[in-house]
Amino acid sequence: MEAVVPKRSIEIDDEVFAFLQSRSEPLVDTPNDVLRRLLLKDTDPTTTSAENRRPGDLMPFIKAGLLEGGDKLIHVQPRRGLTHEAMVTADGWLEIEDGRVFSKPSPALKAQTGVDINGYGKYVLEKNPEVRLQDLREQLRAVPDGDEPHHPRRSGAPGLGPGEPADGLPAGRNSGLPEKGDEILLYTTRGCFRNPGRDRGRIMGLATVTSEVAALPESVSFGDRDFTSGCTSKCTDSPRATRE
């Protein structure tokens, strides 16, 4: 059963509202989130019981297959020689090194660094540091409601041409697999073009899966990830496909 936190309505003037806006993360925080962060130091009444608390903000990422429970996010502060680590829980929360859990990335990272900071923009995947949490969020937002994002290239692998085995699938992946005829988004991470400081994750085009998923003759490795199965696809909508 999901824990229910009572809600109350209060009236605030324009000056207070402007102050809350100045302390909020755009498109993420509500006024209540800002007040909780400022007044209650990011505590949450549902953090004490994992069985009863509501799903965290990363739960849609888990349902879409972009993250899994147990995945680790990191933020490196090179000048201070520090690496902060947070583990994604099965219900979409983040657990940091001292055992505290947070429903949102930004409060979790603030607890680690001591300053207000955008968790989506600064956390990266430990297993693939070229991929920011923000990259996954952009990919999630780009998919129409009811569809499931397809993300075999989130490790930064360059795309292959139509008809080639363009889409590799990680070892151990046995759910949410594409089927022949499915439409998929071709997504490149900001590290794909070898300049992650300049480039951003992008949706490069639309493709149609042209074969069933099958085992590859030889596994393909990118970074520390092995891809043991794959399928072919044909690019159906992109500037490059139009030119070719």
Coordinates of N, CA and C in Angstrom, one line a residue:
M1 N 0.8 -1.2 0.0 CA 0.0 0.0 0.0 C 0.9 1.2 0.0
E2 N 0.5 2.2 -0.8 CA 1.3 3.4 -0.9 C 1.0 4.3 0.2
A3 N 2.0 4.9 0.9 CA 1.9 5.8 2.0 C 1.2 7.1 1.4
V4 N 0.3 7.6 2.2 CA -0.4 8.8 1.8 C 0.0 10.0 2.7
V5 N 0.6 11.0 2.2 CA 1.0 12.2 2.9 C -0.1 13.2 2.8
P6 N -0.7 13.7 3.9 CA -1.8 14.7 3.8 C -1.3 15.9 3.1
K7 N -2.2 16.6 2.3 CA -1.8 17.8 1.6 C -2.7 18.9 2.2
R8 N -2.1 20.1 2.3 CA -2.8 21.3 2.8 C -2.6 22.4 1.9
S9 N -3.6 23.3 1.8 CA -3.5 24.5 0.9 C -3.1 25.7 1.8
I10 N -2.2 26.5 1.3 CA -1.8 27.8 1.9 C -1.8 28.9 0.9
E11 N -2.0 30.1 1.4 CA -1.9 31.3 0.5 C -0.6 32.0 0.7
I12 N 0.1 32.3 -0.4 CA 1.3 33.1 -0.4 C 1.3 34.3 -1.3
D13 N 2.0 35.3 -1.0 CA 2.0 36.5 -1.9 C 3.0 36.3 -3.0
D14 N 3.0 37.3 -3.9 CA 3.8 37.2 -5.1 C 5.3 37.2 -4.8
E15 N 5.7 37.9 -3.7 CA 7.1 38.0 -3.3 C 7.6 36.6 -2.8
V16 N 6.8 35.9 -2.0 CA 7.2 34.6 -1.5 C 7.2 33.6 -2.7
F17 N 6.2 33.7 -3.6 CA 6.2 32.8 -4.8 C 7.5 33.0 -5.6
A18 N 7.9 34.3 -5.8 CA 9.1 34.5 -6.6 C 10.3 34.0 -5.9
F19 N 10.3 34.0 -4.6 CA 11.5 33.4 -3.9 C 11.5 31.9 -4.1
L20 N 10.4 31.3 -4.0 CA 10.3 29.8 -4.2 C 10.8 29.5 -5.6
Q21 N 10.3 30.3 -6.6 CA 10.8 30.0 -8.0 C 12.3 30.1 -8.1
S22 N 12.9 31.1 -7.4 CA 14.3 31.3 -7.5 C 15.1 30.2 -6.9
R23 N 14.5 29.4 -6.0 CA 15.1 28.3 -5.4 C 14.7 26.9 -5.9
S24 N 14.0 26.9 -7.0 CA 13.5 25.6 -7.6 C 14.3 25.2 -8.8
E25 N 14.2 23.9 -9.1 CA 14.8 23.4 -10.3 C 13.7 23.4 -11.3
P26 N 13.8 24.1 -12.4 CA 12.7 24.3 -13.4 C 12.2 22.9 -13.9
L27 N 10.9 22.8 -14.0 CA 10.2 21.6 -14.5 C 10.4 20.4 -13.6
V28 N 10.9 20.6 -12.5 CA 11.1 19.4 -11.6 C 10.5 19.7 -10.2
D29 N 10.9 20.8 -9.6 CA 10.4 21.1 -8.2 C 9.0 21.7 -8.2
T30 N 8.2 21.3 -7.2 CA 7.0 22.0 -6.9 C 7.3 23.0 -5.7
P31 N 6.4 24.0 -5.5 CA 6.6 24.8 -4.3 C 6.8 24.0 -3.0
N32 N 6.1 22.9 -2.9 CA 6.2 22.1 -1.7 C 7.6 21.5 -1.6
D33 N 8.2 21.1 -2.8 CA 9.5 20.5 -2.8 C 10.5 21.5 -2.2
V34 N 10.4 22.8 -2.7 CA 11.3 23.8 -2.2 C 11.2 24.1 -0.8
L35 N 9.9 24.2 -0.3 CA 9.7 24.4 1.1 C 10.2 23.3 2.0
R36 N 10.0 22.0 1.5 CA 10.6 20.9 2.3 C 12.1 20.9 2.3
R37 N 12.7 21.3 1.2 CA 14.2 21.3 1.1 C 14.7 22.4 2.1
L38 N 14.1 23.5 2.1 CA 14.6 24.7 2.9 C 14.2 24.5 4.4
L39 N 13.1 24.0 4.7 CA 12.6 23.9 6.1 C 12.9 22.6 6.8
L40 N 12.8 21.5 6.0 CA 13.0 20.2 6.6 C 14.3 19.5 6.2
K41 N 15.1 20.2 5.5 CA 16.5 19.7 5.2 C 16.3 18.4 4.4
D42 N 15.4 18.4 3.4 CA 15.2 17.2 2.5 C 14.7 15.9 3.2
T43 N 14.2 16.0 4.4 CA 13.7 14.8 5.0 C 12.4 14.5 4.3
D44 N 12.0 13.2 4.3 CA 10.8 12.8 3.7 C 10.1 11.8 4.7
P45 N 8.8 12.0 5.0 CA 8.1 11.2 6.0 C 8.0 9.7 5.5
T46 N 8.2 9.5 4.2 CA 8.1 8.1 3.7 C 9.4 7.4 3.6
T47 N 10.5 8.0 4.0 CA 11.8 7.3 3.8 C 12.1 6.2 4.7
T48 N 11.4 6.1 5.8 CA 11.7 5.1 6.9 C 11.2 3.7 6.5
S49 N 10.3 3.6 5.6 CA 9.8 2.3 5.3 C 9.7 2.1 3.8
A50 N 10.6 1.3 3.2 CA 10.6 1.1 1.8 C 9.4 0.4 1.3
E51 N 8.7 -0.4 2.2 CA 7.5 -1.1 1.8 C 6.3 -0.2 1.6
N52 N 6.3 0.9 2.3 CA 5.1 1.8 2.3 C 5.3 3.1 1.5
R53 N 6.5 3.4 1.2 CA 6.7 4.7 0.6 C 6.3 4.7 -0.9
R54 N 6.0 5.9 -1.4 CA 5.6 6.1 -2.8 C 6.8 5.8 -3.7
P55 N 6.5 5.5 -5.0 CA 7.6 5.3 -5.9 C 8.4 6.6 -6.1
G56 N 9.7 6.5 -6.3 CA 10.6 7.7 -6.5 C 10.5 8.2 -7.9
D57 N 11.1 9.3 -8.1 CA 11.1 9.9 -9.4 C 11.7 9.1 -10.5
L58 N 12.6 8.2 -10.2 CA 13.3 7.4 -11.2 C 12.5 6.1 -11.6
M59 N 11.3 5.9 -11.0 CA 10.5 4.7 -11.3 C 10.1 4.7 -12.8
P60 N 9.7 5.8 -13.4 CA 9.4 5.7 -14.9 C 10.6 5.2 -15.7
F61 N 11.8 5.6 -15.3 CA 13.0 5.1 -16.0 C 13.2 3.6 -15.9
I62 N 12.9 3.1 -14.7 CA 12.9 1.6 -14.5 C 11.9 0.9 -15.3
K63 N 10.7 1.4 -15.3 CA 9.6 0.8 -16.1 C 9.9 0.8 -17.6
A64 N 10.6 1.9 -18.0 CA 10.9 2.0 -19.4 C 12.2 1.2 -19.8
G65 N 12.9 0.6 -18.8 CA 14.1 -0.2 -19.1 C 15.3 0.7 -19.2
L66 N 15.2 2.0 -18.9 CA 16.4 2.8 -19.0 C 17.3 2.6 -17.8
L67 N 16.8 2.3 -16.7 CA 17.5 2.0 -15.4 C 17.0 0.7 -14.8
E68 N 17.8 0.1 -13.9 CA 17.4 -1.0 -13.2 C 17.7 -0.8 -11.7
G69 N 16.9 -1.5 -10.9 CA 17.3 -1.4 -9.4 C 18.7 -2.0 -9.2
G70 N 19.5 -1.2 -8.5 CA 20.9 -1.7 -8.3 C 21.9 -0.9 -9.1
D71 N 21.4 -0.2 -10.2 CA 22.3 0.6 -11.0 C 22.9 1.7 -10.1
K72 N 24.1 2.1 -10.4 CA 24.7 3.2 -9.6 C 25.0 4.4 -10.4
L73 N 24.7 5.5 -9.8 CA 25.0 6.8 -10.4 C 26.1 7.5 -9.7
I74 N 27.0 8.2 -10.4 CA 28.1 8.9 -9.7 C 28.2 10.3 -10.1
H75 N 28.8 11.1 -9.3 CA 29.2 12.5 -9.6 C 30.6 12.7 -9.1
V76 N 31.5 13.1 -10.0 CA 32.9 13.3 -9.6 C 33.2 14.8 -9.4
Q77 N 33.8 15.1 -8.3 CA 34.3 16.5 -8.0 C 35.9 16.4 -8.1
P78 N 36.5 16.6 -9.3 CA 37.9 16.4 -9.5 C 38.8 17.3 -8.6
R79 N 38.3 18.5 -8.4 CA 39.2 19.5 -7.6 C 39.2 19.0 -6.2
R80 N 38.2 18.4 -5.7 CA 38.2 18.0 -4.3 C 38.6 16.5 -4.2
G81 N 38.8 15.9 -5.3 CA 39.2 14.5 -5.3 C 38.1 13.5 -4.8
L82 N 36.9 13.9 -5.0 CA 35.7 13.1 -4.4 C 34.9 12.5 -5.5
T83 N 34.4 11.3 -5.3 CA 33.4 10.7 -6.2 C 32.2 10.3 -5.3
H84 N 31.1 10.8 -5.6 CA 29.8 10.5 -4.9 C 29.0 9.5 -5.6
E85 N 28.5 8.5 -4.9 CA 27.8 7.4 -5.5 C 26.4 7.3 -4.9
A86 N 25.5 7.0 -5.8 CA 24.1 6.8 -5.4 C 23.5 5.6 -6.1
M87 N 22.8 4.7 -5.4 CA 22.3 3.5 -6.0 C 20.8 3.7 -6.2
V88 N 20.4 3.3 -7.4 CA 18.9 3.3 -7.7 C 18.3 2.1 -7.0
T89 N 17.2 2.4 -6.3 CA 16.5 1.3 -5.6 C 15.4 0.8 -6.6
A90 N 14.9 -0.4 -6.2 CA 13.9 -1.0 -7.1 C 12.6 -0.2 -7.2
D91 N 12.4 0.7 -6.3 CA 11.2 1.6 -6.4 C 11.5 3.0 -6.8
G92 N 12.6 3.2 -7.4 CA 12.9 4.5 -8.1 C 13.5 5.5 -7.2
W93 N 13.9 5.2 -6.0 CA 14.6 6.1 -5.1 C 16.1 6.1 -5.3
L94 N 16.8 7.0 -4.6 CA 18.3 6.9 -4.6 C 18.8 6.8 -3.2
E95 N 19.7 5.8 -3.0 CA 20.3 5.6 -1.7 C 21.8 6.0 -1.8
I96 N 22.2 7.0 -1.0 CA 23.5 7.4 -1.0 C 24.4 6.7 0.0
E97 N 25.7 7.0 0.1 CA 26.6 6.2 0.8 C 26.3 6.0 2.3
D98 N 25.7 7.0 2.9 CA 25.4 6.9 4.4 C 24.1 6.2 4.7
G99 N 23.5 5.7 3.6 CA 22.2 5.0 3.9 C 21.0 5.8 3.7
R100 N 21.1 7.1 3.6 CA 19.9 7.9 3.4 C 19.3 7.7 2.0
V101 N 18.0 7.8 1.9 CA 17.4 7.7 0.6 C 16.6 8.9 0.3
F102 N 16.5 9.2 -1.0 CA 15.8 10.4 -1.5 C 15.0 10.0 -2.8
S103 N 13.8 10.6 -2.8 CA 12.9 10.3 -4.0 C 13.3 11.0 -5.2
K104 N 14.2 12.1 -5.1 CA 14.6 12.9 -6.2 C 16.1 13.0 -6.3
P105 N 16.6 13.1 -7.5 CA 18.1 13.1 -7.7 C 18.7 14.4 -7.1
S106 N 18.1 15.6 -7.3 CA 18.8 16.8 -6.8 C 19.0 16.9 -5.3
P107 N 18.0 16.6 -4.5 CA 18.2 16.5 -3.1 C 19.2 15.5 -2.6
A108 N 19.3 14.4 -3.3 CA 20.3 13.4 -3.0 C 21.7 13.9 -3.3
L109 N 21.9 14.6 -4.4 CA 23.2 15.1 -4.7 C 23.6 16.3 -3.8
K110 N 22.6 17.1 -3.4 CA 22.8 18.1 -2.5 C 23.3 17.6 -1.1
A111 N 22.7 16.5 -0.7 CA 23.1 15.9 0.6 C 24.6 15.4 0.5
Q112 N 25.0 15.1 -0.7 CA 26.4 14.6 -0.9 C 27.4 15.7 -1.0
T113 N 27.0 16.8 -1.7 CA 28.0 17.9 -2.0 C 27.8 19.1 -1.1
G114 N 26.7 19.2 -0.4 CA 26.4 20.3 0.4 C 26.0 21.6 -0.3
V115 N 25.7 21.6 -1.6 CA 25.3 22.7 -2.3 C 24.1 22.3 -3.2
D116 N 23.2 23.3 -3.5 CA 22.1 23.0 -4.5 C 22.7 22.7 -5.8
I117 N 22.3 21.6 -6.4 CA 22.9 21.2 -7.6 C 21.9 20.3 -8.4
N118 N 21.9 20.4 -9.7 CA 21.0 19.7 -10.6 C 21.4 18.2 -10.7
G119 N 20.7 17.3 -10.0 CA 21.1 15.9 -10.0 C 21.0 15.3 -11.4
Y120 N 20.0 15.7 -12.1 CA 19.8 15.1 -13.5 C 21.0 15.5 -14.4
G121 N 21.5 16.7 -14.2 CA 22.6 17.2 -15.1 C 23.9 16.7 -14.7
K122 N 24.1 16.3 -13.4 CA 25.4 16.0 -12.8 C 25.6 14.5 -12.6
Y123 N 24.6 13.8 -12.3 CA 24.8 12.3 -12.1 C 25.0 11.7 -13.4
V124 N 26.0 10.7 -13.5 CA 26.2 9.9 -14.7 C 26.1 8.4 -14.3
L125 N 25.9 7.6 -15.3 CA 25.9 6.1 -15.0 C 27.3 5.7 -14.7
E126 N 27.5 4.9 -13.6 CA 28.8 4.4 -13.2 C 29.3 3.5 -14.3
K127 N 28.4 2.7 -14.9 CA 28.9 1.7 -15.9 C 29.1 2.4 -17.3
N128 N 28.7 3.6 -17.4 CA 28.9 4.3 -18.7 C 28.9 5.8 -18.4
P129 N 30.0 6.4 -17.9 CA 30.1 7.8 -17.5 C 29.7 8.8 -18.5
E130 N 29.7 8.4 -19.8 CA 29.3 9.4 -20.8 C 27.8 9.7 -20.8
V131 N 27.0 8.9 -20.1 CA 25.6 9.0 -20.1 C 25.1 9.7 -18.9
R132 N 24.6 10.9 -19.0 CA 24.0 11.6 -17.8 C 22.6 11.1 -17.6
L133 N 22.2 11.3 -16.3 CA 20.8 11.0 -16.0 C 19.9 11.9 -16.9
Q134 N 20.3 13.1 -17.2 CA 19.5 14.0 -18.0 C 19.4 13.4 -19.4
D135 N 20.4 12.8 -19.9 CA 20.3 12.1 -21.3 C 19.1 11.1 -21.3
L136 N 19.0 10.3 -20.2 CA 18.0 9.3 -20.1 C 16.6 10.0 -20.0
R137 N 16.6 11.1 -19.3 CA 15.3 11.8 -19.1 C 14.8 12.4 -20.4
E138 N 15.8 12.9 -21.2 CA 15.4 13.5 -22.5 C 14.9 12.3 -23.4
Q139 N 15.5 11.2 -23.3 CA 15.1 10.0 -24.1 C 13.7 9.6 -23.7
L140 N 13.4 9.6 -22.4 CA 12.1 9.2 -21.9 C 11.0 10.2 -22.3
R141 N 11.3 11.5 -22.3 CA 10.4 12.5 -22.7 C 10.1 12.4 -24.2
A142 N 11.0 11.9 -25.0 CA 10.8 11.9 -26.4 C 9.9 10.8 -26.9
V143 N 9.6 9.9 -26.0 CA 8.7 8.7 -26.4 C 7.3 9.0 -26.1
P144 N 6.3 8.9 -27.1 CA 4.9 9.1 -26.8 C 4.4 8.2 -25.7
D145 N 3.4 8.7 -25.0 CA 2.8 7.9 -23.9 C 2.4 6.5 -24.4
G146 N 2.7 5.5 -23.7 CA 2.3 4.2 -24.0 C 3.3 3.4 -24.8
D147 N 4.3 4.1 -25.4 CA 5.4 3.4 -26.1 C 6.6 3.2 -25.1
E148 N 7.4 2.3 -25.5 CA 8.6 2.0 -24.7 C 9.8 2.4 -25.4
P149 N 10.7 3.2 -24.8 CA 11.9 3.6 -25.5 C 12.8 2.5 -25.8
H150 N 13.5 2.6 -26.9 CA 14.5 1.5 -27.3 C 15.9 2.2 -27.2
H151 N 16.8 1.7 -26.4 CA 18.0 2.4 -26.1 C 19.3 1.5 -26.2
P152 N 19.4 0.7 -27.2 CA 20.7 -0.1 -27.3 C 21.9 0.7 -27.4
R153 N 21.8 2.0 -27.9 CA 23.0 2.8 -28.2 C 23.3 3.8 -27.1
R154 N 22.8 3.6 -25.9 CA 23.0 4.6 -24.9 C 24.5 4.5 -24.4
S155 N 25.2 3.4 -24.8 CA 26.6 3.3 -24.4 C 27.5 4.1 -25.4
G156 N 26.9 4.8 -26.4 CA 27.7 5.7 -27.2 C 28.1 5.0 -28.5
A157 N 27.6 3.9 -28.8 CA 28.0 3.2 -30.1 C 27.5 3.9 -31.3
P158 N 28.3 4.2 -32.3 CA 27.8 4.9 -33.5 C 26.8 4.1 -34.2
G159 N 25.9 4.7 -34.9 CA 24.8 4.0 -35.7 C 25.4 3.3 -36.9
L160 N 24.7 2.3 -37.3 CA 25.0 1.5 -38.5 C 24.0 1.8 -39.6
G161 N 24.3 1.5 -40.8 CA 23.4 1.8 -41.9 C 22.2 0.9 -41.9
P162 N 21.1 1.2 -42.7 CA 20.0 0.4 -42.9 C 20.3 -1.0 -43.3
G163 N 19.6 -2.0 -42.7 CA 19.8 -3.4 -43.1 C 20.9 -4.1 -42.4
E164 N 21.8 -3.4 -41.7 CA 22.9 -4.0 -40.9 C 22.4 -4.3 -39.5
P165 N 23.1 -5.1 -38.7 CA 22.7 -5.4 -37.4 C 23.0 -4.2 -36.5
A166 N 22.1 -3.2 -36.6 CA 22.3 -1.9 -36.0 C 22.0 -1.9 -34.5
D167 N 21.3 -2.8 -34.0 CA 20.8 -2.6 -32.6 C 21.2 -3.8 -31.8
G168 N 22.2 -3.6 -30.9 CA 22.7 -4.6 -30.0 C 22.0 -4.5 -28.7
L169 N 21.9 -5.7 -28.1 CA 21.2 -5.7 -26.8 C 22.1 -6.3 -25.7
P170 N 22.1 -5.7 -24.5 CA 23.0 -6.1 -23.5 C 22.8 -7.6 -23.1
A171 N 23.9 -8.2 -22.6 CA 23.9 -9.5 -22.1 C 22.9 -9.5 -20.9
G172 N 22.1 -10.6 -20.8 CA 21.1 -10.7 -19.7 C 19.8 -10.0 -20.0
R173 N 19.7 -9.2 -21.0 CA 18.4 -8.6 -21.3 C 17.5 -9.6 -21.9
N174 N 16.3 -9.8 -21.2 CA 15.4 -10.8 -21.7 C 13.9 -10.3 -21.6
S175 N 13.8 -9.0 -21.4 CA 12.4 -8.4 -21.4 C 12.4 -7.1 -22.1
G176 N 11.3 -6.7 -22.6 CA 11.2 -5.4 -23.3 C 11.9 -5.4 -24.6
L177 N 12.1 -6.6 -25.2 CA 12.8 -6.7 -26.5 C 12.0 -6.2 -27.6
P178 N 12.6 -5.6 -28.6 CA 11.8 -5.1 -29.8 C 11.4 -6.3 -30.7
E179 N 10.3 -6.2 -31.4 CA 9.9 -7.2 -32.3 C 9.9 -6.7 -33.7
K180 N 9.9 -7.6 -34.7 CA 9.9 -7.2 -36.1 C 8.7 -6.3 -36.4
G181 N 8.9 -5.2 -37.0 CA 7.8 -4.3 -37.3 C 7.7 -3.1 -36.3
D182 N 8.3 -3.3 -35.1 CA 8.3 -2.2 -34.2 C 9.0 -0.9 -34.7
E183 N 8.5 0.2 -34.3 CA 9.2 1.5 -34.6 C 10.1 1.8 -33.4
I184 N 11.3 2.2 -33.6 CA 12.3 2.5 -32.5 C 12.9 3.9 -32.8
L185 N 13.3 4.5 -31.7 CA 14.1 5.8 -31.9 C 15.6 5.5 -31.9
L186 N 16.3 6.1 -32.8 CA 17.7 6.0 -32.9 C 18.3 7.1 -32.0
Y187 N 19.0 6.8 -30.9 CA 19.4 7.7 -29.9 C 20.9 7.7 -29.8
T188 N 21.6 8.8 -29.8 CA 23.0 8.9 -29.6 C 23.3 9.6 -28.3
T189 N 24.2 9.2 -27.5 CA 24.6 9.9 -26.3 C 25.5 11.0 -26.6
R190 N 25.8 11.9 -25.6 CA 26.6 13.0 -25.9 C 28.1 12.6 -26.1
G191 N 28.4 11.3 -25.7 CA 29.8 10.9 -26.0 C 30.0 10.2 -27.3
C192 N 28.9 10.1 -28.1 CA 29.0 9.4 -29.4 C 30.0 10.1 -30.3
F193 N 30.0 11.4 -30.3 CA 30.9 12.1 -31.2 C 32.2 12.6 -30.6
R194 N 32.5 11.9 -29.5 CA 33.8 12.1 -28.8 C 34.1 13.5 -28.3
N195 N 33.0 14.2 -28.0 CA 33.2 15.5 -27.3 C 32.0 15.7 -26.4
P196 N 32.0 14.9 -25.2 CA 30.8 15.0 -24.3 C 30.7 16.4 -23.7
G197 N 31.8 17.2 -23.6 CA 31.6 18.5 -23.1 C 30.9 19.5 -23.9
R198 N 30.8 19.2 -25.2 CA 30.1 20.0 -26.2 C 28.8 19.5 -26.6
D199 N 28.8 18.2 -26.9 CA 27.6 17.6 -27.5 C 26.6 17.2 -26.5
R200 N 25.4 16.9 -27.0 CA 24.3 16.4 -26.1 C 23.7 15.2 -26.6
G201 N 23.0 14.4 -25.8 CA 22.3 13.3 -26.3 C 21.2 13.7 -27.3
R202 N 21.0 13.0 -28.3 CA 20.1 13.4 -29.4 C 19.3 12.2 -29.9
I203 N 18.0 12.5 -30.3 CA 17.2 11.6 -31.0 C 17.6 11.8 -32.5
M204 N 18.2 10.8 -33.1 CA 18.7 11.0 -34.5 C 17.7 10.6 -35.6
G205 N 16.8 9.8 -35.3 CA 15.8 9.4 -36.3 C 14.9 8.3 -35.8
L206 N 14.1 7.9 -36.7 CA 13.1 6.9 -36.5 C 13.4 5.7 -37.4
A207 N 13.3 4.5 -36.8 CA 13.6 3.3 -37.6 C 12.6 2.2 -37.4
T208 N 12.5 1.3 -38.3 CA 11.6 0.1 -38.1 C 12.5 -1.1 -38.0
V209 N 12.2 -2.0 -37.0 CA 12.9 -3.2 -36.8 C 12.5 -4.2 -37.9
T210 N 13.5 -4.7 -38.6 CA 13.3 -5.6 -39.8 C 13.6 -7.0 -39.6
S211 N 14.0 -7.4 -38.3 CA 14.2 -8.8 -38.0 C 13.9 -9.1 -36.6
E212 N 13.8 -10.4 -36.3 CA 13.6 -10.8 -34.9 C 15.0 -10.7 -34.2
V213 N 14.9 -10.5 -32.8 CA 16.1 -10.5 -32.0 C 16.7 -11.9 -32.0
A214 N 18.0 -11.9 -32.3 CA 18.7 -13.2 -32.4 C 20.1 -13.0 -31.8
A215 N 20.7 -14.2 -31.4 CA 22.1 -14.1 -30.8 C 23.1 -13.7 -31.9
L216 N 24.0 -12.9 -31.5 CA 25.1 -12.5 -32.5 C 26.1 -13.6 -32.6
P217 N 26.7 -13.8 -33.8 CA 27.8 -14.8 -33.9 C 28.9 -14.5 -32.9
E218 N 29.2 -13.3 -32.7 CA 30.2 -12.9 -31.7 C 29.7 -11.7 -30.9
S219 N 29.9 -11.7 -29.6 CA 29.4 -10.6 -28.8 C 30.2 -9.3 -29.1
V220 N 29.6 -8.2 -29.0 CA 30.2 -6.9 -29.3 C 30.3 -6.1 -28.0
S221 N 31.5 -5.5 -27.7 CA 31.7 -4.8 -26.5 C 31.9 -3.3 -26.7
F222 N 31.3 -2.5 -25.9 CA 31.5 -1.1 -25.9 C 31.7 -0.7 -24.4
G223 N 32.9 -0.2 -24.1 CA 33.2 0.1 -22.7 C 33.3 -1.2 -22.0
D224 N 32.5 -1.2 -20.9 CA 32.5 -2.4 -20.1 C 31.2 -3.2 -20.3
R225 N 30.5 -2.9 -21.4 CA 29.2 -3.6 -21.6 C 29.3 -4.5 -22.8
D226 N 28.8 -5.8 -22.7 CA 28.8 -6.7 -23.7 C 27.4 -6.9 -24.3
F227 N 27.3 -6.9 -25.7 CA 26.1 -7.1 -26.4 C 26.1 -8.4 -27.1
T228 N 25.2 -9.3 -26.7 CA 25.2 -10.7 -27.1 C 24.1 -11.0 -28.1
S229 N 23.2 -10.1 -28.3 CA 22.1 -10.4 -29.3 C 21.8 -9.1 -30.0
G230 N 21.0 -9.2 -31.1 CA 20.7 -7.9 -31.8 C 19.7 -8.2 -32.8
C231 N 19.3 -7.1 -33.6 CA 18.4 -7.2 -34.6 C 18.8 -6.2 -35.7
T232 N 18.2 -6.3 -36.9 CA 18.4 -5.3 -37.9 C 17.3 -4.3 -37.9
S233 N 17.6 -3.1 -38.5 CA 16.6 -2.1 -38.5 C 16.8 -1.2 -39.8
K234 N 15.8 -0.5 -40.2 CA 15.8 0.3 -41.4 C 15.4 1.7 -41.0
C235 N 16.3 2.7 -41.2 CA 16.0 4.1 -40.9 C 14.9 4.6 -41.8
T236 N 13.8 5.1 -41.2 CA 12.7 5.6 -42.0 C 12.4 7.1 -42.0
D237 N 13.1 7.8 -41.0 CA 12.8 9.2 -40.9 C 14.0 9.9 -40.2
S238 N 14.9 10.5 -41.0 CA 16.0 11.3 -40.5 C 16.5 12.1 -41.6
P239 N 17.2 13.2 -41.4 CA 17.8 14.0 -42.5 C 18.8 13.1 -43.3
R240 N 19.6 12.2 -42.6 CA 20.6 11.4 -43.2 C 19.9 10.4 -44.2
A241 N 18.8 9.8 -43.7 CA 18.1 8.8 -44.5 C 17.5 9.5 -45.8
T242 N 17.1 10.8 -45.7 CA 16.6 11.5 -46.8 C 17.7 11.7 -47.9
R243 N 18.9 12.1 -47.4 CA 20.0 12.3 -48.3 C 20.4 11.0 -49.0
E244 N 20.4 9.9 -48.3 CA 20.9 8.6 -48.9 C 19.7 8.0 -49.7

